[in-house]
Short mmCIF file of C-alpha atoms and ligand atoms in Angstrom, two decimals:
data_model
loop_
_atom_site.label_atom_id
_atom_site.label_comp_id
_atom_site.label_asym_id
_atom_site.label_seq_id
_atom_site.Cartn_x
_atom_site.Cartn_y
_atom_site.Cartn_z
CA MET A 1 19.59 10.21 -6.09
CA ARG A 2 17.26 7.21 -5.87
CA PRO A 3 18.63 3.67 -6.23
CA ILE A 4 16.55 3.17 -9.36
CA GLU A 5 18.10 6.25 -10.94
CA GLN A 6 21.55 4.94 -10.07
CA ARG A 7 20.65 1.65 -11.72
CA ALA A 8 19.63 3.49 -14.90
CA ILE A 9 22.97 5.30 -14.97
CA LEU A 10 24.79 2.01 -14.53
CA ALA A 11 22.74 0.34 -17.26
CA TYR A 12 23.53 3.25 -19.58
CA TRP A 13 27.22 3.00 -18.84
CA LYS A 14 27.31 -0.78 -19.33
CA GLN A 15 25.41 -0.58 -22.58
CA PHE A 16 26.92 2.48 -24.23
CA ARG A 17 30.30 2.73 -22.49
CA GLU A 18 29.99 6.40 -21.67
CA GLU A 19 28.47 8.66 -19.03
CA PRO A 20 24.87 9.74 -19.62
CA LEU A 21 24.07 13.45 -19.62
CA LEU A 22 21.34 13.08 -17.02
CA VAL A 23 18.84 10.78 -15.41
CA ALA A 24 15.13 11.32 -14.78
CA SER A 25 12.50 9.14 -13.18
CA ALA A 26 8.73 9.05 -13.04
CA PRO A 27 6.31 7.08 -10.86
CA GLY A 28 3.42 4.81 -11.63
CA ARG A 29 0.15 5.81 -10.03
CA VAL A 30 -2.69 4.30 -8.15
CA ASN A 31 -6.08 5.79 -8.78
CA LEU A 32 -7.90 6.25 -5.48
CA ILE A 33 -11.26 6.97 -7.09
CA GLY A 34 -12.61 8.32 -10.40
CA GLU A 35 -12.39 5.48 -12.90
CA HIS A 36 -13.21 5.82 -16.60
CA THR A 37 -14.14 9.43 -16.01
CA ASP A 38 -11.03 11.09 -17.49
CA TYR A 39 -11.92 10.56 -21.15
CA ASN A 40 -15.43 11.72 -20.32
CA GLY A 41 -14.14 15.14 -19.25
CA GLY A 42 -14.71 14.29 -15.59
CA PHE A 43 -12.80 14.11 -12.30
CA VAL A 44 -10.13 11.68 -11.08
CA LEU A 45 -8.11 11.35 -7.87
CA PRO A 46 -4.86 9.44 -8.39
CA CYS A 47 -1.67 9.52 -6.36
CA ALA A 48 1.90 8.76 -7.42
CA ILE A 49 3.42 5.59 -5.95
CA ASP A 50 6.82 4.47 -4.76
CA ARG A 51 7.40 2.42 -7.93
CA ARG A 52 9.17 4.21 -10.74
CA VAL A 53 10.77 4.06 -14.16
CA ALA A 54 14.14 5.77 -14.48
CA VAL A 55 15.89 6.68 -17.70
CA ALA A 56 19.46 7.81 -18.21
CA VAL A 57 19.90 9.76 -21.45
CA GLY A 58 22.76 11.01 -23.56
CA ASN A 59 23.43 12.37 -27.03
CA GLY A 60 23.67 10.39 -30.26
CA GLY A 61 23.01 6.89 -31.40
CA GLY A 62 19.21 6.69 -31.51
CA GLN A 63 19.22 3.57 -29.34
CA LEU A 64 17.07 2.54 -26.44
CA TYR A 65 18.00 -0.07 -23.89
CA SER A 66 15.68 -1.75 -21.38
CA ALA A 67 17.49 -3.26 -18.41
CA ASN A 68 14.26 -5.09 -17.45
CA PHE A 69 13.94 -6.84 -20.80
CA ARG A 70 17.73 -6.86 -21.44
CA GLU A 71 16.93 -5.67 -24.90
CA ILE A 72 18.24 -2.98 -27.18
CA SER A 73 15.97 -1.31 -29.73
CA PRO A 74 16.42 1.50 -32.22
CA LEU A 75 14.31 4.59 -31.67
CA LEU A 76 11.22 3.57 -33.64
CA ASP A 77 9.42 5.49 -36.41
CA GLY A 78 6.24 3.54 -35.89
CA ARG A 79 4.53 1.19 -33.45
CA GLU A 80 6.13 -2.19 -33.05
CA GLY A 81 4.18 -3.62 -30.12
CA SER A 82 7.08 -3.55 -27.64
CA TRP A 83 8.26 -1.46 -24.68
CA ALA A 84 10.21 0.73 -27.13
CA ASP A 85 6.92 2.10 -28.51
CA TYR A 86 6.53 4.29 -25.41
CA PRO A 87 9.79 6.28 -25.44
CA SER A 88 9.75 6.36 -29.26
CA GLY A 89 6.17 7.64 -29.19
CA VAL A 90 7.13 10.43 -26.79
CA ALA A 91 10.04 11.59 -28.99
CA TRP A 92 7.68 11.43 -31.98
CA ALA A 93 4.97 13.46 -30.18
CA MET A 94 7.47 16.10 -29.03
CA ARG A 95 8.84 16.47 -32.56
CA GLU A 96 5.31 16.66 -33.91
CA GLN A 97 4.71 19.63 -31.58
CA GLY A 98 7.70 21.36 -33.17
CA TYR A 99 10.35 20.61 -30.53
CA GLU A 100 13.75 19.79 -31.85
CA ILE A 101 14.83 16.46 -30.40
CA PRO A 102 18.30 15.48 -31.60
CA LEU A 103 19.17 11.78 -31.70
CA PHE A 104 19.53 10.40 -28.20
CA ARG A 105 20.31 7.22 -26.34
CA GLY A 106 18.34 6.08 -23.35
CA ALA A 107 18.69 3.28 -20.78
CA PHE A 108 15.55 2.36 -18.84
CA VAL A 109 15.04 0.55 -15.53
CA GLY A 110 11.66 0.21 -13.85
CA ASP A 111 9.93 -1.44 -10.92
CA VAL A 112 6.30 -0.62 -11.75
CA PRO A 113 4.65 -3.99 -12.41
CA PRO A 114 3.69 -3.90 -16.11
CA GLY A 115 0.14 -4.51 -17.30
CA SER A 116 -1.33 -4.35 -13.81
CA GLY A 117 -3.15 -1.02 -13.84
CA LEU A 118 -0.44 0.94 -12.01
CA SER A 119 0.56 2.83 -15.16
CA SER A 120 3.96 1.49 -16.02
CA SER A 121 3.45 2.87 -19.52
CA ALA A 122 2.74 6.41 -18.30
CA ALA A 123 5.84 6.14 -16.08
CA ILE A 124 8.06 5.32 -19.10
CA GLU A 125 6.46 8.11 -21.09
CA ALA A 126 6.74 10.70 -18.33
CA ALA A 127 10.35 9.78 -17.52
CA THR A 128 11.27 10.04 -21.22
CA ALA A 129 9.48 13.36 -21.69
CA LEU A 130 11.05 14.94 -18.62
CA ALA A 131 14.50 13.61 -19.48
CA LEU A 132 14.32 14.95 -23.06
CA ASP A 133 12.98 18.29 -21.85
CA ALA A 134 15.88 18.65 -19.40
CA CYS A 135 18.53 17.21 -21.71
CA PHE A 136 17.71 19.52 -24.62
CA GLN A 137 16.64 22.45 -22.44
CA LEU A 138 13.22 22.80 -24.02
CA GLY A 139 11.50 24.50 -21.08
CA VAL A 140 8.16 22.73 -21.62
CA SER A 141 5.63 22.86 -18.77
CA ARG A 142 4.72 19.64 -16.94
CA LYS A 143 1.19 19.96 -18.21
CA ASP A 144 2.29 20.16 -21.85
CA LEU A 145 4.69 17.25 -21.35
CA ALA A 146 1.76 15.22 -20.02
CA LEU A 147 -0.34 16.13 -23.06
CA MET A 148 2.44 15.03 -25.40
CA CYS A 149 2.76 11.75 -23.49
CA GLN A 150 -0.97 11.20 -23.90
CA ARG A 151 -0.66 11.98 -27.62
CA ALA A 152 2.11 9.36 -27.83
CA GLU A 153 -0.14 6.79 -26.16
CA ASN A 154 -3.17 7.65 -28.35
CA ALA A 155 -1.59 8.16 -31.74
CA PHE A 156 1.64 6.13 -31.60
CA VAL A 157 0.91 3.26 -29.22
CA GLY A 158 -2.74 3.20 -30.29
CA VAL A 159 -4.60 3.18 -26.97
CA GLN A 160 -7.27 5.86 -26.59
CA SER A 161 -6.45 6.49 -22.92
CA GLY A 162 -7.38 9.67 -21.09
CA ILE A 163 -5.02 12.15 -19.44
CA MET A 164 -5.04 10.78 -15.87
CA ASP A 165 -1.96 8.57 -15.84
CA GLN A 166 0.46 10.95 -17.54
CA TYR A 167 -0.82 13.87 -15.49
CA ALA A 168 -0.46 11.94 -12.24
CA SER A 169 3.05 10.80 -13.08
CA LEU A 170 4.23 14.30 -13.96
CA LEU A 171 2.26 16.46 -11.53
CA CYS A 172 1.69 14.56 -8.28
CA ARG A 173 3.44 15.74 -5.13
CA GLU A 174 4.67 13.70 -2.21
CA GLY A 175 2.08 13.24 0.54
CA SER A 176 -0.81 14.27 -1.69
CA ALA A 177 -3.30 12.85 -4.12
CA LEU A 178 -4.14 14.96 -7.16
CA CYS A 179 -7.69 15.92 -8.05
CA ILE A 180 -7.71 16.50 -11.79
CA ASP A 181 -10.52 18.16 -13.66
CA CYS A 182 -9.98 16.38 -16.95
CA ARG A 183 -11.87 19.01 -18.93
CA SER A 184 -10.16 22.19 -17.76
CA LEU A 185 -6.97 20.24 -16.92
CA GLU A 186 -6.76 22.09 -13.63
CA ALA A 187 -5.16 19.91 -10.98
CA GLU A 188 -5.23 20.43 -7.24
CA PRO A 189 -3.20 18.54 -4.64
CA VAL A 190 -5.31 16.96 -1.88
CA PRO A 191 -3.51 15.98 1.34
CA LEU A 192 -3.38 12.23 1.86
CA SER A 193 -2.66 11.64 5.53
CA LEU A 194 -2.21 7.89 5.64
CA VAL A 195 0.69 7.44 8.03
CA GLU A 196 -0.88 9.92 10.46
CA THR A 197 -4.14 7.97 10.40
CA GLY A 198 -2.41 4.57 10.66
CA LEU A 199 -3.71 3.39 7.28
CA SER A 200 -2.14 1.60 4.34
CA LEU A 201 -2.84 1.36 0.63
CA PHE A 202 -2.96 -2.40 0.22
CA ILE A 203 -2.71 -3.67 -3.35
CA CYS A 204 -3.79 -6.96 -4.81
CA ASP A 205 -2.26 -7.60 -8.22
CA THR A 206 -4.51 -10.37 -9.52
CA GLN A 207 -1.87 -11.46 -12.05
CA VAL A 208 -4.52 -11.40 -14.73
CA ALA A 209 -2.78 -9.49 -17.49
CA ARG A 210 -4.63 -6.48 -18.70
CA GLU A 211 -3.84 -5.58 -22.27
CA LEU A 212 -5.56 -2.24 -22.64
CA GLY A 213 -5.63 -2.28 -26.42
CA ALA A 214 -6.88 -5.84 -26.61
CA THR A 215 -9.74 -5.36 -24.15
CA GLY A 216 -12.93 -3.38 -24.03
CA TYR A 217 -11.25 -0.08 -23.09
CA ASN A 218 -11.67 1.54 -26.49
CA ASP A 219 -15.12 -0.02 -26.71
CA ARG A 220 -16.22 1.57 -23.39
CA ARG A 221 -14.95 4.90 -24.62
CA GLU A 222 -16.94 4.65 -27.86
CA THR A 223 -20.12 3.76 -25.97
CA CYS A 224 -19.70 6.86 -23.80
CA GLU A 225 -19.15 9.02 -26.87
CA ARG A 226 -22.29 7.60 -28.47
CA ALA A 227 -24.28 8.27 -25.29
CA ALA A 228 -23.01 11.86 -25.15
CA SER A 229 -23.88 12.51 -28.77
CA ARG A 230 -27.36 11.04 -28.28
CA LEU A 231 -27.83 13.53 -25.43
CA GLY A 232 -26.48 16.36 -27.58
CA ILE A 233 -23.62 17.15 -25.18
CA ARG A 234 -19.85 17.27 -25.67
CA THR A 235 -18.98 14.67 -23.03
CA LEU A 236 -20.78 12.78 -20.25
CA ARG A 237 -19.31 15.31 -17.81
CA ASP A 238 -22.31 17.44 -18.75
CA ALA A 239 -24.88 14.72 -18.12
CA GLY A 240 -27.04 14.43 -15.00
CA MET A 241 -29.19 11.63 -13.59
CA LYS A 242 -32.27 12.98 -15.39
CA ASP A 243 -30.57 12.40 -18.75
CA LEU A 244 -30.51 8.67 -18.11
CA GLU A 245 -34.21 8.57 -19.01
CA LYS A 246 -33.22 9.38 -22.59
CA LEU A 247 -30.76 6.47 -22.79
CA SER A 248 -31.21 2.73 -22.71
CA GLY A 249 -29.25 -0.50 -22.39
CA GLU A 250 -25.47 -0.30 -22.30
CA GLU A 251 -25.33 3.40 -23.04
CA CYS A 252 -27.54 4.07 -20.02
CA ARG A 253 -25.52 1.87 -17.66
CA ARG A 254 -22.16 3.22 -18.78
CA ALA A 255 -23.41 6.81 -18.49
CA ARG A 256 -24.82 6.12 -15.01
CA HIS A 257 -21.39 4.99 -13.87
CA VAL A 258 -19.72 8.12 -15.22
CA ILE A 259 -22.31 10.49 -13.72
CA THR A 260 -22.27 8.89 -10.25
CA GLU A 261 -18.48 8.43 -10.25
CA ASN A 262 -17.88 12.13 -10.88
CA VAL A 263 -20.05 12.95 -7.87
CA ARG A 264 -18.13 10.39 -5.79
CA VAL A 265 -14.75 11.94 -6.67
CA LEU A 266 -15.83 15.39 -5.53
CA GLU A 267 -17.25 13.89 -2.33
CA ALA A 268 -14.04 11.94 -1.82
CA VAL A 269 -11.96 15.10 -2.04
CA LYS A 270 -14.11 16.65 0.70
CA THR A 271 -13.70 13.60 2.94
CA LEU A 272 -9.90 13.65 2.55
CA ARG A 273 -9.78 17.33 3.42
CA VAL A 274 -11.45 16.62 6.77
CA GLN A 275 -9.62 13.30 7.22
CA ASP A 276 -12.85 11.32 7.25
CA LEU A 277 -11.27 8.16 5.86
CA ALA A 278 -14.26 6.02 6.82
CA ALA A 279 -16.48 8.06 4.50
CA PHE A 280 -13.76 7.93 1.86
CA GLY A 281 -13.76 4.13 2.14
CA ARG A 282 -17.53 3.94 1.63
CA LEU A 283 -17.15 5.92 -1.59
CA MET A 284 -14.50 3.44 -2.77
CA ILE A 285 -16.90 0.55 -2.23
CA ALA A 286 -19.68 2.34 -4.11
CA SER A 287 -17.22 3.05 -6.93
CA HIS A 288 -16.34 -0.63 -7.21
CA ARG A 289 -20.00 -1.67 -7.38
CA SER A 290 -20.64 0.83 -10.11
CA LEU A 291 -17.60 -0.36 -12.09
CA ARG A 292 -18.73 -3.95 -11.63
CA ASP A 293 -22.42 -3.57 -12.39
CA ASP A 294 -22.76 -0.53 -14.64
CA TYR A 295 -19.40 -0.29 -16.36
CA ALA A 296 -18.76 -4.06 -16.46
CA VAL A 297 -14.98 -3.87 -16.19
CA SER A 298 -14.44 -6.03 -13.11
CA THR A 299 -13.40 -9.69 -12.98
CA PRO A 300 -14.16 -12.51 -10.52
CA GLU A 301 -10.66 -12.05 -9.02
CA LEU A 302 -11.12 -8.31 -8.44
CA ASP A 303 -14.61 -8.84 -7.00
CA THR A 304 -13.35 -11.57 -4.69
CA PHE A 305 -10.58 -9.35 -3.36
CA VAL A 306 -12.96 -6.45 -2.76
CA ASP A 307 -15.55 -8.66 -1.02
CA VAL A 308 -12.94 -10.35 1.17
CA ALA A 309 -11.30 -7.06 2.10
CA VAL A 310 -14.61 -5.41 2.97
CA GLN A 311 -15.78 -8.39 5.04
CA PHE A 312 -12.42 -8.33 6.79
CA GLY A 313 -13.04 -4.75 7.84
CA ALA A 314 -11.21 -2.64 5.24
CA LEU A 315 -12.45 0.95 5.23
CA GLY A 316 -12.82 0.68 1.47
CA ALA A 317 -11.79 -1.41 -1.51
CA ARG A 318 -12.14 -1.17 -5.26
CA LEU A 319 -10.54 -2.13 -8.53
CA THR A 320 -8.08 0.50 -9.69
CA GLY A 321 -7.10 1.44 -13.22
CA ALA A 322 -8.98 0.31 -16.29
CA GLY A 323 -10.14 -3.02 -14.84
CA PHE A 324 -10.41 -6.22 -16.94
CA GLY A 325 -7.79 -7.72 -14.60
CA GLY A 326 -4.84 -5.91 -13.07
CA CYS A 327 -5.01 -4.51 -9.53
CA ALA A 328 -7.46 -3.74 -6.78
CA LEU A 329 -6.83 -1.50 -3.81
CA ALA A 330 -7.98 -1.66 -0.21
CA LEU A 331 -7.65 0.96 2.49
CA ILE A 332 -6.80 -0.90 5.69
CA LYS A 333 -5.16 -0.39 9.07
CA GLN A 334 -1.40 -0.80 8.93
CA GLU A 335 -1.47 -3.59 11.51
CA ASP A 336 -3.93 -5.63 9.43
CA VAL A 337 -1.69 -6.09 6.39
CA GLN A 338 -0.42 -9.57 7.33
CA ALA A 339 -3.80 -10.92 8.40
CA LEU A 340 -5.59 -9.70 5.26
CA SER A 341 -2.81 -11.08 3.04
CA LYS A 342 -3.32 -14.52 4.53
CA ILE A 343 -7.08 -14.46 4.07
CA VAL A 344 -6.88 -13.20 0.49
CA LEU A 345 -4.40 -15.94 -0.44
CA GLN A 346 -6.71 -18.56 1.07
CA HIS A 347 -9.75 -17.30 -0.85
CA PHE A 348 -7.90 -17.09 -4.15
CA LYS A 349 -6.59 -20.62 -3.71
CA ALA A 350 -10.00 -21.98 -2.79
CA ARG A 351 -11.51 -20.42 -5.91
CA GLY A 352 -8.76 -21.77 -8.16
CA PHE A 353 -7.47 -18.30 -9.09
CA ARG A 354 -3.87 -17.56 -9.87
CA GLN A 355 -1.87 -16.64 -6.77
CA PRO A 356 -2.08 -12.85 -6.44
CA VAL A 357 0.82 -10.57 -5.55
CA LEU A 358 0.01 -8.53 -2.45
CA PHE A 359 1.88 -5.44 -1.36
CA VAL A 360 1.59 -2.04 0.25
CA LEU A 361 2.16 1.14 -1.73
CA GLN A 362 3.35 4.47 -0.38
CA PRO A 363 2.22 7.74 -1.94
CA ALA A 364 5.31 9.30 -3.51
CA ALA A 365 6.64 12.25 -5.48
CA GLY A 366 5.94 12.83 -9.17
CA ALA A 367 8.53 12.81 -11.95
CA GLU A 368 11.92 14.33 -11.19
CA VAL A 369 15.25 14.95 -12.81
CA GLY A 370 17.88 13.21 -10.69
CA THR A 371 20.46 15.36 -9.00
C1 GLA B 1 -6.39 3.60 -17.92
C2 GLA B 1 -6.22 4.85 -18.78
C3 GLA B 1 -6.67 6.09 -18.00
C4 GLA B 1 -8.06 5.90 -17.40
C5 GLA B 1 -8.16 4.57 -16.66
C6 GLA B 1 -9.56 4.28 -16.20
O1 GLA B 1 -5.51 3.64 -16.84
O2 GLA B 1 -4.88 4.99 -19.19
O3 GLA B 1 -6.61 7.22 -18.85
O4 GLA B 1 -9.04 6.02 -18.39
O5 GLA B 1 -7.72 3.49 -17.47
O6 GLA B 1 -9.95 5.17 -15.23
#
């Protein structure tokens, strides 16, 4: 059992004075490439990370406890704007699908930095869904659990996110990224040989909070839907470069990002399969430029990190997640971690930015029931 799962069991015991029935945990994710493509029916390539949310669950009570916030909440019937929305939303979505979820208690502990683009919310949702599935022996597939988590996020929490984060958290495997076709929902593991190639996933959390609901996320999604309907297609997945002639202004730029990003993801999968990490890195850089210029979701902090990392000699760098703040990712040699950290801190200071948090992530396993 992982230390974080043990901490959830302890939190449950301290709070409710009894043993939980079981513990489950689910990871956050870092998206390697394929940004803002999921809700356009396109391709994404995330991998699960070694930061997780664990939940210990037991029967009765209808109470939720967060060890991070040291806060107890009832299981909610409707959105409240707090962490409790996520587990409550999952229970709500599972009941809505006809699953019988008796009253339960849950104690949560997590170490995915919240609001940074590493999917702490999907990790809470996925851990809750898997725990409830195991606890009440529902026998739901991982894929259907992910869809119910997404429904919770869309209809209960109120963010129109795509399927990437919940899918990654529930379906990723250790040592692999996951290429998801967000239309067919087919997902294929792609080997991610970082240790073997001496590379690290270096993260810069810009400390600029990224409130998905309060930013342009839903707005970007609507623009894409408008562009697709103008082209007479279901989603921008079906658009090609020629279609851009029929669009103008924002719709054209947003669509261009989606079209080119889908191509980049499929290329990226090929490069990983042959361990051509240099080519993979170039695709990351192109992805960032497209997110910055066409999709307009970058920030001065994210751009600074990417520029500094690339000048330093990173194979690739890009913002990861929705953008508007949060994290960026660079692919660098393991031995360069210290040196790049120093340079990034200097640049951020010189530009008067908030001090970023810099760390290395390891690809990790998807959601699991603790044993
Ligand atoms: C957020 C959403 C995802 C995806 C990304 C952008 O993380 O939750 O569904 O749309 O933004 O790629």
